[in-house]
Coordinates of C-alpha atoms and ligand atoms in Angstrom, one line a residue:
M1 CA -4.9 13.0 12.7
D2 CA -6.9 9.7 10.4
D3 CA -5.2 7.5 9.5
A4 CA -3.2 6.0 6.7
L5 CA -5.1 3.6 4.0
A6 CA -2.9 0.2 3.5
V7 CA -3.1 -1.0 0.1
P8 CA -2.6 -4.4 -0.1
A9 CA 0.3 -5.3 -3.6
F10 CA 2.4 -8.6 -3.9
R11 CA 2.4 -11.2 -1.3
D12 CA 3.3 -9.3 1.3
N13 CA 4.1 -5.4 1.4
Y14 CA 1.4 -2.3 2.0
I15 CA 1.3 1.0 0.2
W16 CA 0.5 3.2 2.4
L17 CA -2.2 6.7 1.1
V18 CA -1.5 8.8 3.5
P19 CA -4.8 11.9 4.1
G20 CA -4.3 15.2 5.6
P21 CA -6.6 17.8 6.6
E22 CA -7.7 18.4 3.4
P23 CA -9.8 14.9 2.9
R24 CA -9.1 13.6 -0.3
D25 CA -5.9 14.3 -0.5
V26 CA -3.2 11.8 0.0
A27 CA 0.6 10.4 -0.5
I28 CA 1.3 7.3 -1.8
V29 CA 3.9 5.6 0.0
D30 CA 5.9 2.9 -1.5
P31 CA 4.5 2.3 -4.4
G32 CA 5.9 -1.4 -6.0
L33 CA 2.8 -1.2 -8.4
A34 CA 0.7 1.2 -9.9
E35 CA -2.7 -0.6 -10.5
P36 CA -4.0 -1.1 -7.4
V37 CA -3.7 2.3 -5.8
I38 CA -4.7 3.2 -9.2
D39 CA -7.8 1.5 -8.1
A40 CA -8.0 2.2 -4.4
V41 CA -7.7 6.5 -4.7
E42 CA -10.4 5.9 -8.0
R43 CA -12.9 3.7 -5.6
R44 CA -12.4 6.5 -3.4
G45 CA -12.6 10.1 -4.7
L46 CA -9.0 10.7 -3.7
H47 CA -6.9 12.9 -5.1
P48 CA -3.0 11.8 -4.9
A49 CA -0.6 14.8 -4.2
L50 CA 3.0 13.4 -3.9
I51 CA 4.8 9.9 -3.8
L52 CA 7.2 9.4 -1.0
C53 CA 9.6 6.9 -1.0
T54 CA 12.0 5.2 0.8
H55 CA 14.3 2.7 -1.1
H56 CA 15.6 1.7 -4.3
H57 CA 13.8 -2.0 -4.6
G58 CA 11.8 -2.7 -6.8
D59 CA 8.7 -3.6 -4.9
H60 CA 8.9 -0.1 -3.3
T61 CA 9.1 2.2 -6.6
G62 CA 7.3 -0.2 -9.8
G63 CA 4.7 2.1 -9.7
I64 CA 5.9 5.4 -9.5
E65 CA 6.7 6.6 -12.6
A66 CA 3.0 5.3 -14.0
L67 CA 1.7 7.4 -11.0
A68 CA 3.2 10.2 -11.2
A69 CA 2.6 10.7 -15.1
R70 CA -1.3 9.8 -14.6
Y71 CA -1.7 12.3 -12.1
R72 CA 1.4 14.4 -12.5
I73 CA 2.5 14.4 -9.0
P74 CA 6.1 15.5 -7.5
V75 CA 7.9 12.4 -6.6
Y76 CA 9.8 12.6 -3.4
A77 CA 12.5 10.2 -2.8
P78 CA 16.4 9.5 -1.5
A79 CA 19.2 12.0 -3.0
A80 CA 21.9 8.4 -2.3
E81 CA 20.0 6.6 -4.7
A82 CA 19.3 6.3 -8.9
I83 CA 14.8 5.9 -7.9
P84 CA 14.1 6.8 -12.2
G85 CA 10.7 9.4 -11.4
T86 CA 12.3 11.5 -8.8
T87 CA 11.0 15.1 -8.6
V88 CA 12.6 15.6 -5.0
G89 CA 15.5 13.9 -4.4
V90 CA 15.7 14.7 -0.2
R91 CA 18.7 13.7 2.6
D92 CA 18.6 13.6 6.2
G93 CA 17.1 16.9 8.8
Q94 CA 15.3 17.5 4.9
V95 CA 11.4 19.6 6.5
F96 CA 9.0 19.8 3.3
D97 CA 5.3 21.4 2.9
T98 CA 2.4 19.6 1.6
S99 CA -0.6 19.5 0.8
V100 CA -1.2 16.6 3.2
A101 CA 1.8 17.0 5.9
T102 CA 4.9 18.7 6.7
F103 CA 7.0 15.5 6.8
R104 CA 10.6 15.7 7.4
V105 CA 13.2 12.6 6.1
L106 CA 15.8 10.7 8.2
E107 CA 18.1 8.7 7.1
V108 CA 18.7 5.1 7.9
P109 CA 20.4 2.9 6.4
G110 CA 21.5 0.2 6.5
H111 CA 19.0 -2.2 4.4
T112 CA 20.0 -0.1 1.6
R113 CA 22.8 2.4 2.0
G114 CA 20.4 5.7 0.6
H115 CA 17.3 4.6 2.6
V116 CA 15.1 6.6 4.3
A117 CA 12.1 7.0 6.8
Y118 CA 9.3 9.9 6.9
L119 CA 7.9 11.4 9.9
S120 CA 5.0 13.3 10.1
D121 CA 3.5 14.0 13.2
E122 CA 2.9 11.1 15.2
R123 CA 3.3 9.2 11.5
L124 CA 6.7 6.9 10.3
F125 CA 6.8 5.5 6.9
C126 CA 9.5 3.2 7.7
G127 CA 10.1 1.3 4.7
D128 CA 12.7 -1.9 5.2
T129 CA 14.0 -0.5 7.7
L130 CA 11.5 -1.5 11.1
F131 CA 9.3 -4.2 11.2
S132 CA 7.4 -5.7 13.8
A133 CA 8.7 -7.5 15.1
G134 CA 11.9 -7.0 13.6
C135 CA 14.2 -4.7 11.0
G136 CA 15.0 -5.2 7.4
R137 CA 17.9 -7.8 5.7
L138 CA 20.9 -5.9 4.8
F139 CA 21.8 -5.9 2.0
E140 CA 23.9 -2.3 1.1
G141 CA 25.0 -1.4 4.6
T142 CA 26.9 -2.3 8.1
A143 CA 25.4 -4.3 11.1
F144 CA 26.4 -0.8 12.3
Q145 CA 24.5 1.6 9.9
M146 CA 21.2 -0.6 11.0
H147 CA 21.7 -0.3 14.5
A148 CA 22.0 3.0 15.0
S149 CA 19.2 3.4 12.2
L150 CA 16.6 1.4 14.3
M151 CA 18.2 3.0 17.4
R152 CA 17.3 6.5 15.7
L153 CA 13.4 5.4 15.3
A154 CA 13.4 4.0 19.1
A155 CA 14.3 6.8 20.9
L156 CA 10.7 8.6 18.2
P157 CA 8.2 9.8 20.7
P158 CA 6.7 6.0 22.1
Q159 CA 3.0 7.1 20.4
T160 CA 4.4 7.4 17.5
R161 CA 2.3 5.7 15.0
V162 CA 4.7 3.4 12.3
Y163 CA 3.7 2.2 9.3
C164 CA 5.9 -0.4 7.8
A165 CA 5.9 -1.6 4.0
H166 CA 5.8 -5.8 5.1
E167 CA 3.6 -7.8 7.1
Y168 CA 6.3 -9.8 9.0
T169 CA 4.1 -9.6 11.5
I170 CA 3.5 -12.6 12.4
S171 CA 7.0 -15.0 11.6
N172 CA 8.9 -11.7 13.1
L173 CA 7.7 -12.6 16.6
R174 CA 8.4 -17.0 15.9
F175 CA 12.1 -15.1 16.0
A176 CA 10.9 -12.5 18.8
R177 CA 9.4 -15.8 20.7
H178 CA 12.8 -17.9 19.9
V179 CA 15.2 -15.7 21.6
E180 CA 12.5 -13.8 24.7
P181 CA 11.0 -16.5 25.7
D182 CA 9.7 -15.3 28.9
N183 CA 8.5 -12.1 27.4
D184 CA 4.5 -11.9 28.2
D185 CA 4.2 -8.5 25.9
I186 CA 5.4 -10.3 22.7
L187 CA 2.9 -13.0 23.5
H188 CA 0.4 -11.3 23.7
Y189 CA 1.3 -8.9 21.0
A190 CA 1.3 -11.9 18.5
Q191 CA -2.1 -13.6 20.2
R192 CA -3.2 -9.8 18.7
A193 CA -1.6 -9.7 15.7
R194 CA -3.7 -13.5 15.5
R195 CA -6.8 -12.4 15.9
L196 CA -6.3 -9.2 13.1
R197 CA -4.9 -11.6 10.4
D198 CA -7.3 -13.6 11.2
A199 CA -10.4 -11.1 10.2
G200 CA -7.8 -10.2 6.8
Q201 CA -6.7 -6.3 8.7
P202 CA -2.7 -5.5 8.2
T203 CA -1.3 -5.4 12.4
L204 CA -0.4 -2.6 11.3
P205 CA 0.4 0.6 12.5
S206 CA 2.6 -0.2 15.2
T207 CA 3.7 2.1 17.8
I208 CA 7.2 2.3 18.5
A209 CA 6.1 1.8 22.4
D210 CA 4.9 -1.3 21.6
E211 CA 8.3 -1.9 18.8
R212 CA 10.5 -0.6 22.5
R213 CA 8.2 -3.2 24.5
I214 CA 8.3 -6.5 21.6
N215 CA 10.9 -6.0 19.2
P216 CA 14.3 -8.1 19.6
F217 CA 16.2 -5.9 17.2
L218 CA 15.3 -2.4 19.4
R219 CA 16.3 -4.3 22.2
T220 CA 19.8 -5.4 21.9
H221 CA 20.6 -3.7 25.7
H222 CA 18.6 -5.9 27.6
A223 CA 19.9 -8.4 29.7
S224 CA 17.3 -11.0 30.0
L225 CA 18.2 -11.1 25.7
R226 CA 20.9 -11.8 26.0
A227 CA 21.2 -14.0 28.7
H228 CA 18.5 -15.8 26.9
V229 CA 21.4 -15.7 23.7
A230 CA 23.8 -17.1 25.2
R231 CA 22.5 -20.3 26.7
L232 CA 21.0 -20.7 23.5
G233 CA 25.1 -20.6 22.6
G234 CA 24.9 -17.7 21.1
P235 CA 28.8 -15.8 21.0
K236 CA 28.6 -13.4 23.6
S237 CA 29.2 -10.5 22.4
D238 CA 30.3 -6.8 23.5
T239 CA 28.4 -4.1 22.3
D240 CA 25.0 -3.7 21.8
A241 CA 26.0 -3.4 17.8
A242 CA 27.9 -6.5 17.5
F243 CA 25.0 -8.8 19.1
F244 CA 22.6 -6.9 17.0
A245 CA 25.0 -8.0 14.3
T246 CA 24.9 -11.8 15.7
L247 CA 20.8 -11.9 16.0
R248 CA 20.3 -10.3 12.1
R249 CA 22.8 -13.3 10.7
W250 CA 20.5 -15.6 13.3
K251 CA 17.4 -14.1 12.4
D252 CA 18.6 -15.3 8.4
D253 CA 18.4 -18.6 8.8
F254 CA 16.3 -19.0 12.0
Q255 CA 13.6 -21.6 10.2
G256 CA 10.2 -20.9 12.7
Ligands
LIG1 ZN1 13.8 -3.1 0.4
LIG2 FE1 10.2 -4.7 0.6

């Protein structure tokens, strides 16, 4: 299966174009803008077949209506969020067939209350829930919800490729190294991320296996991470979810 193509938008968003067996058909994931997508699609002679939307924020939805009108294609978006242009409201566990792939819907609340991710073969489109070496901010959901959502994603097969909606990897890694300085996987992953960015490449996709090694928000059960955070003066939280809440608050205030 071919890799999805990253269309950069705004400062650090990626709009993913997902190819299928029919090589010209693509799914468009989280088009915050229409123009860069039209550009990328027309330069390559691709045929947009559907739009997938993970949550209601403008940097993921701003281009939906223009693209849907131009290409006359369906728009899949969370049923629990009011997203203009939605033609198919999706819910947890729903599976739908398209000319690009079969997609399965996972509800992953936390960043927003109705946030969903789409899973196809071994590709995960997770919007602003899981970032490489980080996770989305808690705008609507609780830390408990976000932690459960991340644990659900962490339990996917390790080879699953993770297509996040933002290029936040390098700044996330500064926080990851701060809370887990003895983790050599983070060091090596940071070197790789730096090389890719210097070459003008996205650091994504990563994999679930990578994230389990380097992402502190998926490592809340690790004794070494907890011990180091305690040494930094963080409260000793008893449950994983409470520790996650602490870590997420720290990250909000972290000046790397
Ligand atoms: Zn968002
Ligand atoms: Fe976003």
